[in-house]
mmCIF file of C-alpha atoms in Angstrom:
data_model
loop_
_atom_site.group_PDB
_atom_site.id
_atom_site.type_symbol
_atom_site.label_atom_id
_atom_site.label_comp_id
_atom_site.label_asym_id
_atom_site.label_seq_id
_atom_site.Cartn_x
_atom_site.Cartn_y
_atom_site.Cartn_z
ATOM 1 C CA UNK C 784 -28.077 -198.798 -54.678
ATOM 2 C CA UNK C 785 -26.686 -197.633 -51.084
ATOM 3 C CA UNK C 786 -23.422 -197.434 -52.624
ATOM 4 C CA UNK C 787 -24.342 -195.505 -56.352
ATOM 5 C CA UNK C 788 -25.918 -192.965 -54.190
ATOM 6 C CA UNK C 789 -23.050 -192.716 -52.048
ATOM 7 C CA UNK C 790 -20.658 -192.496 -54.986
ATOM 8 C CA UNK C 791 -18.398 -194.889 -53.327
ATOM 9 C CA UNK C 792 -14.870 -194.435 -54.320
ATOM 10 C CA UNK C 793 -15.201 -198.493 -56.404
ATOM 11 C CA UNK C 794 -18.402 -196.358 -57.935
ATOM 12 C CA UNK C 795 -16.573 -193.295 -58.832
ATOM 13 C CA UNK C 796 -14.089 -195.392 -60.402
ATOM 14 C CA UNK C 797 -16.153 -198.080 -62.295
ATOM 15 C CA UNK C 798 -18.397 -194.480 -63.657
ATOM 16 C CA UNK C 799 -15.435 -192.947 -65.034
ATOM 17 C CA UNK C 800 -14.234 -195.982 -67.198
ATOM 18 C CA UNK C 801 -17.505 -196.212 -68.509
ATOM 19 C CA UNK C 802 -17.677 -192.877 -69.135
ATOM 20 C CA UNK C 803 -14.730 -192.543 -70.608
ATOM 21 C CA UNK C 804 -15.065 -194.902 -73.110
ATOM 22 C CA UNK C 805 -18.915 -193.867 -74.006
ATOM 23 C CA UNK C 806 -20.741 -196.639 -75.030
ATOM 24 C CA UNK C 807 -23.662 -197.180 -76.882
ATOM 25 C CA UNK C 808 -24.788 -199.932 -75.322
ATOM 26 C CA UNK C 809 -23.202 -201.446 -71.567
ATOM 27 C CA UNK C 810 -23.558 -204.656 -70.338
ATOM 28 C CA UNK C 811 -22.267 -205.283 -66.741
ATOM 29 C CA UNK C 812 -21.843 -208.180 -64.987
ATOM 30 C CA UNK C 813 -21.764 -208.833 -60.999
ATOM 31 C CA UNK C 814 -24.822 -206.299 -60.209
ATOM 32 C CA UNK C 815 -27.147 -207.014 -58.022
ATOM 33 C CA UNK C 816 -30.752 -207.547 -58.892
ATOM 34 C CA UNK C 817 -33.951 -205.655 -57.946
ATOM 35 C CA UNK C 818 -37.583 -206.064 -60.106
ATOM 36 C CA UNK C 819 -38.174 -202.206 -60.183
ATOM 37 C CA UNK C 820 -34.402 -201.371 -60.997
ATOM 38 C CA UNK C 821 -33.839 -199.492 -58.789
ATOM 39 C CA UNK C 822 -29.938 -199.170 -58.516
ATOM 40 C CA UNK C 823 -29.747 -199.808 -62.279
ATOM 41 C CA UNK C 824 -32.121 -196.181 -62.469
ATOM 42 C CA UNK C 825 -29.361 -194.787 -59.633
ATOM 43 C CA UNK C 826 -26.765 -195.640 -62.285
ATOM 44 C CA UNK C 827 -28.118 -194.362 -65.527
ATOM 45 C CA UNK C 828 -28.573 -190.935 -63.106
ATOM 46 C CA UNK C 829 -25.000 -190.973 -62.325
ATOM 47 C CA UNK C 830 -23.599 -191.205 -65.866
ATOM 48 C CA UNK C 831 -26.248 -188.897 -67.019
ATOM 49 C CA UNK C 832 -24.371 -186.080 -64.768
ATOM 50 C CA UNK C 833 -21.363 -187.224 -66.970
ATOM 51 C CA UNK C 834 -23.375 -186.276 -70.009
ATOM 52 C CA UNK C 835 -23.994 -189.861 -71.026
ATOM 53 C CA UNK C 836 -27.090 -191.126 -71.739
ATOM 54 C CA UNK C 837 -27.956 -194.824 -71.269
ATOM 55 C CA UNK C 838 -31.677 -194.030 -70.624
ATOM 56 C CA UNK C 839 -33.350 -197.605 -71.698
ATOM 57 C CA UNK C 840 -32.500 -200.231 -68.923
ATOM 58 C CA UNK C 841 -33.118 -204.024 -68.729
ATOM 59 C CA UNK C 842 -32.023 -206.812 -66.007
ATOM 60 C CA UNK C 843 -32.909 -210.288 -66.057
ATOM 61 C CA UNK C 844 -33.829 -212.134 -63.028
ATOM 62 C CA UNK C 845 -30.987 -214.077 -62.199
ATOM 63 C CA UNK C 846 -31.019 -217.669 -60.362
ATOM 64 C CA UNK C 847 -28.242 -216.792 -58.036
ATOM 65 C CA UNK C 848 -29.485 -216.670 -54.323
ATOM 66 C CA UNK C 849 -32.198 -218.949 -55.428
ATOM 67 C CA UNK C 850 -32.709 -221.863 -52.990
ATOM 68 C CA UNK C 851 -32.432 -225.690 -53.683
ATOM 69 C CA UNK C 852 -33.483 -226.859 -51.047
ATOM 70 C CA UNK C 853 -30.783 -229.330 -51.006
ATOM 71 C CA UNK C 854 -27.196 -229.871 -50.476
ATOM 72 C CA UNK C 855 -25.588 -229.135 -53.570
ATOM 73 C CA UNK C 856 -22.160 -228.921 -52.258
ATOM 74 C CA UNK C 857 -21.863 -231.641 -50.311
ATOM 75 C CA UNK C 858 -20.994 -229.953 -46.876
ATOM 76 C CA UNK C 859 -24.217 -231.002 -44.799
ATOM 77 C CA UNK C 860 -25.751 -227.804 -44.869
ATOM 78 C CA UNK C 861 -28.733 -227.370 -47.731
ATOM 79 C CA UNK C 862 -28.959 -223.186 -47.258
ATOM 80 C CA UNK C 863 -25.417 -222.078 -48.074
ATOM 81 C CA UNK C 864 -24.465 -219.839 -50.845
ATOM 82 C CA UNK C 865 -23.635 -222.620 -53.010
ATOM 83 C CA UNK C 866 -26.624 -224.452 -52.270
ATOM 84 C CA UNK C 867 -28.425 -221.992 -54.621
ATOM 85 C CA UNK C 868 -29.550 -222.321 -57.928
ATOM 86 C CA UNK C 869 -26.508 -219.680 -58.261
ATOM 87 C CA UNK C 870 -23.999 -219.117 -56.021
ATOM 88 C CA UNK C 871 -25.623 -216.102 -53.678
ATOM 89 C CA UNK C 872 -26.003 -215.173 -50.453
ATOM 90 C CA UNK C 873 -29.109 -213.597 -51.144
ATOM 91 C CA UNK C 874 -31.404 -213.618 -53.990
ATOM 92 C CA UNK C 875 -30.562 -211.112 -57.117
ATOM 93 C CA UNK C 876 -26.547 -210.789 -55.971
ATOM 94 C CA UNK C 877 -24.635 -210.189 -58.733
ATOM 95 C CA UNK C 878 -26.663 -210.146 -61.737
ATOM 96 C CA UNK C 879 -26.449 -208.514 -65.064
ATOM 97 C CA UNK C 880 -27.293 -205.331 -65.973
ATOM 98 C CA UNK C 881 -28.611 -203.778 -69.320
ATOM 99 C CA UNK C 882 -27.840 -199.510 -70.538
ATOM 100 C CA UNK C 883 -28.304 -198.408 -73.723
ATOM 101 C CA UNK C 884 -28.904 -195.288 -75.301
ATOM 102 C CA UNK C 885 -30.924 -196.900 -78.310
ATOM 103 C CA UNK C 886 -34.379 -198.795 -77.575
ATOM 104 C CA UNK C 887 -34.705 -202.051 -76.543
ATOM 105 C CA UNK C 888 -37.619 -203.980 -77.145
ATOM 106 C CA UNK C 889 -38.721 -205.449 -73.544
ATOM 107 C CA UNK C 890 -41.743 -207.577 -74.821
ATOM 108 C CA UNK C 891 -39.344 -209.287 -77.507
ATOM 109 C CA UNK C 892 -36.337 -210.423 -74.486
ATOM 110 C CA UNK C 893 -35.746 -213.670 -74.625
ATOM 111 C CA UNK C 894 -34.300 -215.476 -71.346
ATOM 112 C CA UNK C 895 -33.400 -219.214 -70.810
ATOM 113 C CA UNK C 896 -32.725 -218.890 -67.110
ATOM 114 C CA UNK C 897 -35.229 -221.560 -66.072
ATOM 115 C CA UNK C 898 -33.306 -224.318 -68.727
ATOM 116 C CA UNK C 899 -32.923 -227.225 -66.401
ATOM 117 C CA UNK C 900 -28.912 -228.748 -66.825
ATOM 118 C CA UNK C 901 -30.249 -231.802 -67.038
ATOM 119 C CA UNK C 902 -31.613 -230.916 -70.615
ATOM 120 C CA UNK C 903 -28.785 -229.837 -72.337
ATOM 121 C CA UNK C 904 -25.595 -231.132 -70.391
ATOM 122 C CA UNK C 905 -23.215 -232.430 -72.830
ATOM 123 C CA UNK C 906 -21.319 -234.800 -69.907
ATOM 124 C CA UNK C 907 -22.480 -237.920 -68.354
ATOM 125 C CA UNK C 908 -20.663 -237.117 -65.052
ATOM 126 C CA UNK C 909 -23.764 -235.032 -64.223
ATOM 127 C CA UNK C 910 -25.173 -237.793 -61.882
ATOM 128 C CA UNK C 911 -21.972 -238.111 -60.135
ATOM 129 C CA UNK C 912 -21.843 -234.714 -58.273
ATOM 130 C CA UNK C 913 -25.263 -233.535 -57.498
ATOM 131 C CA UNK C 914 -27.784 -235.415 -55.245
ATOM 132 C CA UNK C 915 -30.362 -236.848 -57.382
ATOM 133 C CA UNK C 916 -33.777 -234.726 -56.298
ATOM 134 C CA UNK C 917 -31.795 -231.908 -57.264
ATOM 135 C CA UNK C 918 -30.778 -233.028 -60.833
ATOM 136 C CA UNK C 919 -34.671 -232.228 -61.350
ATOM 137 C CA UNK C 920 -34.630 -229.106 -60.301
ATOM 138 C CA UNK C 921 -31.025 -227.422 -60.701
ATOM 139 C CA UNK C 922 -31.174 -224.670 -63.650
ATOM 140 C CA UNK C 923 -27.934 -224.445 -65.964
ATOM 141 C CA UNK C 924 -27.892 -220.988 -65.807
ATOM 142 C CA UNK C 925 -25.913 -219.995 -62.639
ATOM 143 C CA UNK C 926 -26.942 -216.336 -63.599
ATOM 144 C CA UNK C 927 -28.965 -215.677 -66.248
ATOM 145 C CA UNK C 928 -29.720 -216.279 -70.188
ATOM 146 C CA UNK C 929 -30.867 -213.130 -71.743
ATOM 147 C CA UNK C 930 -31.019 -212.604 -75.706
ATOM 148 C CA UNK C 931 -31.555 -208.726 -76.241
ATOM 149 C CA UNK C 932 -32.884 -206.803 -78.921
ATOM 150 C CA UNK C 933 -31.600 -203.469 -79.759
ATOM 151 C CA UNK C 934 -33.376 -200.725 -82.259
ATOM 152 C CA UNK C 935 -30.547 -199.160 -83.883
ATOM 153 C CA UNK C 936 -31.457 -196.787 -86.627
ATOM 154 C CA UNK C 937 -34.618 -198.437 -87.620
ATOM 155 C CA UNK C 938 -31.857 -201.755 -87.954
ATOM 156 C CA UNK C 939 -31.944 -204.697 -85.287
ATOM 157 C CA UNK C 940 -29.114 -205.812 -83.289
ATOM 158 C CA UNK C 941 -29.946 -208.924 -80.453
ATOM 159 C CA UNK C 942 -26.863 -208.684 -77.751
ATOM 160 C CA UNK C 943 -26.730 -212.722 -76.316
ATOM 161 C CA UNK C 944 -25.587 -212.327 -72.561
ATOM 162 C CA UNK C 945 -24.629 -214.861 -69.510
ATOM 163 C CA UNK C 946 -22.352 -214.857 -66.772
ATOM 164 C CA UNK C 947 -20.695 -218.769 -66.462
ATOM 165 C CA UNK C 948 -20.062 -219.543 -62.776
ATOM 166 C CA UNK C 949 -16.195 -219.835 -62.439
ATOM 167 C CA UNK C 950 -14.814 -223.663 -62.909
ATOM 168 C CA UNK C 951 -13.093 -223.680 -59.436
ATOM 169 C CA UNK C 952 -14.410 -224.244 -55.868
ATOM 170 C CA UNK C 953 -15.653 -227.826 -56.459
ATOM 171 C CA UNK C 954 -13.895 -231.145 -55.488
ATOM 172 C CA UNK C 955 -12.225 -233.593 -57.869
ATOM 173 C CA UNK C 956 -15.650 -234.639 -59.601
ATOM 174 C CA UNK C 957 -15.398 -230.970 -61.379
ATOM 175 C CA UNK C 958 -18.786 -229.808 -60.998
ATOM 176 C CA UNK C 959 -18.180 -226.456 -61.179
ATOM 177 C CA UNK C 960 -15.883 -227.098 -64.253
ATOM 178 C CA UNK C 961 -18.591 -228.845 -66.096
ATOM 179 C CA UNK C 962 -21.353 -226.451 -65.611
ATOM 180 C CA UNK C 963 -19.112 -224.021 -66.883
ATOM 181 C CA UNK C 964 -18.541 -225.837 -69.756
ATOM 182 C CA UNK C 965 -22.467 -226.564 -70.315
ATOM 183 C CA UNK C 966 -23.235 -222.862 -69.622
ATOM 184 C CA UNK C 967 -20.886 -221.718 -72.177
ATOM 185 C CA UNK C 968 -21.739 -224.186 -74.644
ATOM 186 C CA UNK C 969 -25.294 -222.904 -74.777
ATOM 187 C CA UNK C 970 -25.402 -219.761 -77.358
ATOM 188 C CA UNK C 971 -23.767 -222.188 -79.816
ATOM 189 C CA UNK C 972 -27.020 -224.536 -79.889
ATOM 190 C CA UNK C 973 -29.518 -221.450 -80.397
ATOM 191 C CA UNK C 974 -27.076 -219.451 -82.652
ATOM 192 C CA UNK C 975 -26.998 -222.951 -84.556
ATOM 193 C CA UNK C 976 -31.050 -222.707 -84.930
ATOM 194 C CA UNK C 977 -30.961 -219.643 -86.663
ATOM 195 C CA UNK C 978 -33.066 -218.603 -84.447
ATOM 196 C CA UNK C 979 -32.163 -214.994 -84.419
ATOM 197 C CA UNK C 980 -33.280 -212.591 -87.642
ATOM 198 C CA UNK C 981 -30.449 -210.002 -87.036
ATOM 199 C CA UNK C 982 -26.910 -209.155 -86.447
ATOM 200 C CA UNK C 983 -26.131 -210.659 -83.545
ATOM 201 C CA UNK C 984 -23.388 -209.925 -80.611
ATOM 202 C CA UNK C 985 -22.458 -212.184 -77.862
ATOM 203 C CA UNK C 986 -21.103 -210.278 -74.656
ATOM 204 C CA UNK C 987 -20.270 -212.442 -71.973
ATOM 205 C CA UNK C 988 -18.290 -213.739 -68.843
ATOM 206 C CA UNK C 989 -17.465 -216.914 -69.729
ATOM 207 C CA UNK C 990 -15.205 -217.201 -66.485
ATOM 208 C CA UNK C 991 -12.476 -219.963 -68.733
ATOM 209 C CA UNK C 992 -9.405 -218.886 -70.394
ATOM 210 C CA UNK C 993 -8.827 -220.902 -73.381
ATOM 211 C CA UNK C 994 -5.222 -221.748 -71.898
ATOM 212 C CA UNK C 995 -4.169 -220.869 -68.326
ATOM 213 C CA UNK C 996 -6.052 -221.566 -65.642
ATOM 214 C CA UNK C 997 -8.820 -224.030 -64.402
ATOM 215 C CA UNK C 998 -11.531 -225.281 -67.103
ATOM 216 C CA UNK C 999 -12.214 -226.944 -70.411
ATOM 217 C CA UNK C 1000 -10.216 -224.843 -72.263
ATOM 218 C CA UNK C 1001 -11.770 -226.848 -75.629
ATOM 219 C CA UNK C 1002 -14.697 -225.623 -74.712
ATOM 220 C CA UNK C 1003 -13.634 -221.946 -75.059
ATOM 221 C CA UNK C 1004 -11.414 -222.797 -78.331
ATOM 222 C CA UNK C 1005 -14.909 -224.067 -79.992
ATOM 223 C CA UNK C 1006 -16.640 -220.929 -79.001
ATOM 224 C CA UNK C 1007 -13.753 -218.624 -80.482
ATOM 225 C CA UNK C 1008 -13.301 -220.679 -83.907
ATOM 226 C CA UNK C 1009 -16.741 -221.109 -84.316
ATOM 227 C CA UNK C 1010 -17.863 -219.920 -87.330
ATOM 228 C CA UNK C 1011 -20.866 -218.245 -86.048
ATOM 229 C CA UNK C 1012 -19.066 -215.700 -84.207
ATOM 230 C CA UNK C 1013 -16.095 -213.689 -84.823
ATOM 231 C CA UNK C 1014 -13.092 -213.023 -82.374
ATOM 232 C CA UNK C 1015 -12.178 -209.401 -82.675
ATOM 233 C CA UNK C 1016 -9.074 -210.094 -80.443
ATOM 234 C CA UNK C 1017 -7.796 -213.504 -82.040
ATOM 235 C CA UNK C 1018 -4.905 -211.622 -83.268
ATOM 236 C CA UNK C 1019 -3.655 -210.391 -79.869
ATOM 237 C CA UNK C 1020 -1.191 -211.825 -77.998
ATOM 238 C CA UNK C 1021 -2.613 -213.481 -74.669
ATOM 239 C CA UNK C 1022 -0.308 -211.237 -72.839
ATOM 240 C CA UNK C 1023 -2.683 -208.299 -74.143
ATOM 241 C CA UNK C 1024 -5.827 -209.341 -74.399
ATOM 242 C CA UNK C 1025 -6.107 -210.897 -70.729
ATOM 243 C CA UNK C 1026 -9.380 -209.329 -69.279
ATOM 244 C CA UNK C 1027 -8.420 -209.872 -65.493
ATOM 245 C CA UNK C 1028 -5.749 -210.209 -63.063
ATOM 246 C CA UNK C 1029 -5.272 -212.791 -60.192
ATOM 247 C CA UNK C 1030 -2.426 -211.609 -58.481
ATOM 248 C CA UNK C 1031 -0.697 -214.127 -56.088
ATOM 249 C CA UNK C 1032 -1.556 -217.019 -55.323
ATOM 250 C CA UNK C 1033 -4.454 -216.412 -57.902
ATOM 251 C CA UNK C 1034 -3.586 -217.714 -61.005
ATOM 252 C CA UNK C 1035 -2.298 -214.735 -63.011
ATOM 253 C CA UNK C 1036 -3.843 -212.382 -66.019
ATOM 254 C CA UNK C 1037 -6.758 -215.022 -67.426
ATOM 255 C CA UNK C 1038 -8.952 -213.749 -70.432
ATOM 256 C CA UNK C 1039 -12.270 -214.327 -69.143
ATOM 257 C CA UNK C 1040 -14.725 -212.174 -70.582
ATOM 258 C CA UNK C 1041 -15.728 -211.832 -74.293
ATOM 259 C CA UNK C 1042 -16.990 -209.503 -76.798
ATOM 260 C CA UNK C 1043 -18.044 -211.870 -80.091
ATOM 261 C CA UNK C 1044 -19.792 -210.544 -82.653
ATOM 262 C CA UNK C 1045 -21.788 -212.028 -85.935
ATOM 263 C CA UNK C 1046 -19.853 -212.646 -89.017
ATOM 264 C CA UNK C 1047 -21.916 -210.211 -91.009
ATOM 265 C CA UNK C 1048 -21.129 -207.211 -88.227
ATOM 266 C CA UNK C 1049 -18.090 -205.306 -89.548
ATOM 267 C CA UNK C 1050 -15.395 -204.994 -86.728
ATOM 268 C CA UNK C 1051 -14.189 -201.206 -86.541
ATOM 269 C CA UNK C 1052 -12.321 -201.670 -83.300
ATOM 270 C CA UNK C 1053 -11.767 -202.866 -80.041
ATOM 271 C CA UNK C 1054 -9.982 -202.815 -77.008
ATOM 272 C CA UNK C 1055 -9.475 -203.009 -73.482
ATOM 273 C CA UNK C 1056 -9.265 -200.662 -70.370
ATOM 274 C CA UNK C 1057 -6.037 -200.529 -68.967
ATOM 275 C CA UNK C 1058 -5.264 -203.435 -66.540
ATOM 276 C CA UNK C 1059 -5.714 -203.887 -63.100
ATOM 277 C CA UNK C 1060 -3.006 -202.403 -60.519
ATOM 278 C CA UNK C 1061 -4.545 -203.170 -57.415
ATOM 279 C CA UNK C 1062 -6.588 -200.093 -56.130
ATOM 280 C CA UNK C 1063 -8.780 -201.003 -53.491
ATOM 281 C CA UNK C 1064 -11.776 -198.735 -55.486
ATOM 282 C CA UNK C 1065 -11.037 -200.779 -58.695
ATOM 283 C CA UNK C 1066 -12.463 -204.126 -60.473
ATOM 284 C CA UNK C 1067 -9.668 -206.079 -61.356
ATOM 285 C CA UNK C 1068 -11.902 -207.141 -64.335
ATOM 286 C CA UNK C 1069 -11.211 -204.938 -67.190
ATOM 287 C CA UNK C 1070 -13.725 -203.418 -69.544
ATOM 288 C CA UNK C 1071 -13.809 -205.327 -73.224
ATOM 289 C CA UNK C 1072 -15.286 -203.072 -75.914
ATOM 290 C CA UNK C 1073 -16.078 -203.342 -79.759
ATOM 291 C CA UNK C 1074 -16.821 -200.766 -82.321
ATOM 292 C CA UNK C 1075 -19.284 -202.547 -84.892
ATOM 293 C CA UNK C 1076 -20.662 -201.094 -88.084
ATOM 294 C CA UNK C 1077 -24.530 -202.918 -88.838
ATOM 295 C CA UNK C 1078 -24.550 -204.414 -92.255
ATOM 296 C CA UNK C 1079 -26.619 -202.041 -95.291
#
């Protein structure tokens, strides 16, 4: 909040992309967590100068920062970031945030956060890699699950959000690489239900490219064929649809975050902001937009 009020040249920057591509609704990833909103409030102020209004706000509690209690990483130590339920050094660091200029319906929000791995892991290696008191307690969710719904012109429209941790920064048993995998895997199982009454749009960092890169790239594929969503960029070469750049020795321009919507939401356009260049007051992430059209 320090930082939005000190319009920090990375918040000057990140406010003028968003403001210069206007949404409707914004979903940000990688911003840190308070219960009144606080900085969220500080940012909706801030593009309000801009003449954009994203007056209805919503953040889910995330699990990063969250102790264990035990050694999830294997180093000795049992308080370290990584011990976490979420990688954080504190609890609420980089969460995700909700602004939308149409109404969203707080007491309908549905979140999955507390979903313990064990319950829905599709891998046996589970066992393998975390210390057994903690396979009772350790959440999937390195983030959050939140499942949104939007009024839109007396229409509904639920936006499906998570933020995957990143399948790297594990050992040889891939822990981090199946979690992924497992987090990812998740909408498909409630989309699957029919569980949601509306359009539906799934906006996401998934954190896996489906071919460069660490991860189960299969996993990914699945998502992006699925017939449950649609892939407004499956068209695109990779070359231009990357959403980030790891410059040297990173691995390169990855697409790692995702705009899918329903198949009954008509696709308009979408797009990208220009890529990274490597200013110190810029993400290197890039911001993935759609243009929908609700169904009659």
């Amino acid at each position: 909040m320090r930082d939005i009020f000190r319009e920090t040249p990375k918040v000057q920057s990140t406010s003028r992309t968003i403001v210069q591509y206007r949404p409707d609704i914004l979903i940000i990833q990688s911003f840190d967590y308070d219960a009144q909103f606080a900085a969220l409030k500080a940012l909706a102020v801030l593009l309000n100068r801009a003449e954009l209004d994203l007056a209805y706000l919503y953040a889910p509690r995330p699990n990063t920062g969250i102790p264990t209690g035990f050694d999830i990483d294997g180093n000795g130590r049992t308080n370290d970031p990584r011990d976490a339920q979420g990688y954080g050094r504190f609890p609420g660091q980089s969460g995700i945030a909700v602004l939308s200029r149409y109404p969203i319906d707080q007491d309908a929000v549905e979140t999955f956060s507390h979903l313990l791995w064990k319950a829905t892991t599709q891998f046996d290696e589970i066992e393998s890699f975390l210390p057994r008191e903690a396979i009772a307690i350790q959440r999937l969710a390195s983030v959050a699950y939140a499942a949104i719904p939007f009024t839109i012109n007396d229409k509904k429209l639920w936006v499906l959000t998570h933020h995957a941790t990143p399948p790297v920064f594990d050992g040889p048993e891939d822990r981090n690489g199946h979690r992924n995998a497992d987090e990812n895997l998740f909408w498909l199982g409630e989309l699957s239900s029919k569980r949601y009454d509306a359009p539906y749009v799934l906006a996401a960092q998934m954190n896996v490219d489906p071919f460069l890169g660490e991860g189960h790239h299969h996993v990914i594929s699945d998502i992006l064929t699925s017939n449950l969503l649609n892939d407004p960029f499956e068209n695109w070469p990779h070359s231009d649809a990357h959403t980030v750049t790891y410059h040297s020795p990173g691995p390169g321009n990855l697409r790692v975050s995702y705009v899918l919507p329903s198949p009954d939401l008509e696709v308009i356009s979408a797009g990208l902001s220009p890529p990274f260049e490597g200013q110190t007051d810029s993400s290197r992430h890039r911001l993935v937009w759609i243009d929908v059209a609700l169904p009659e």
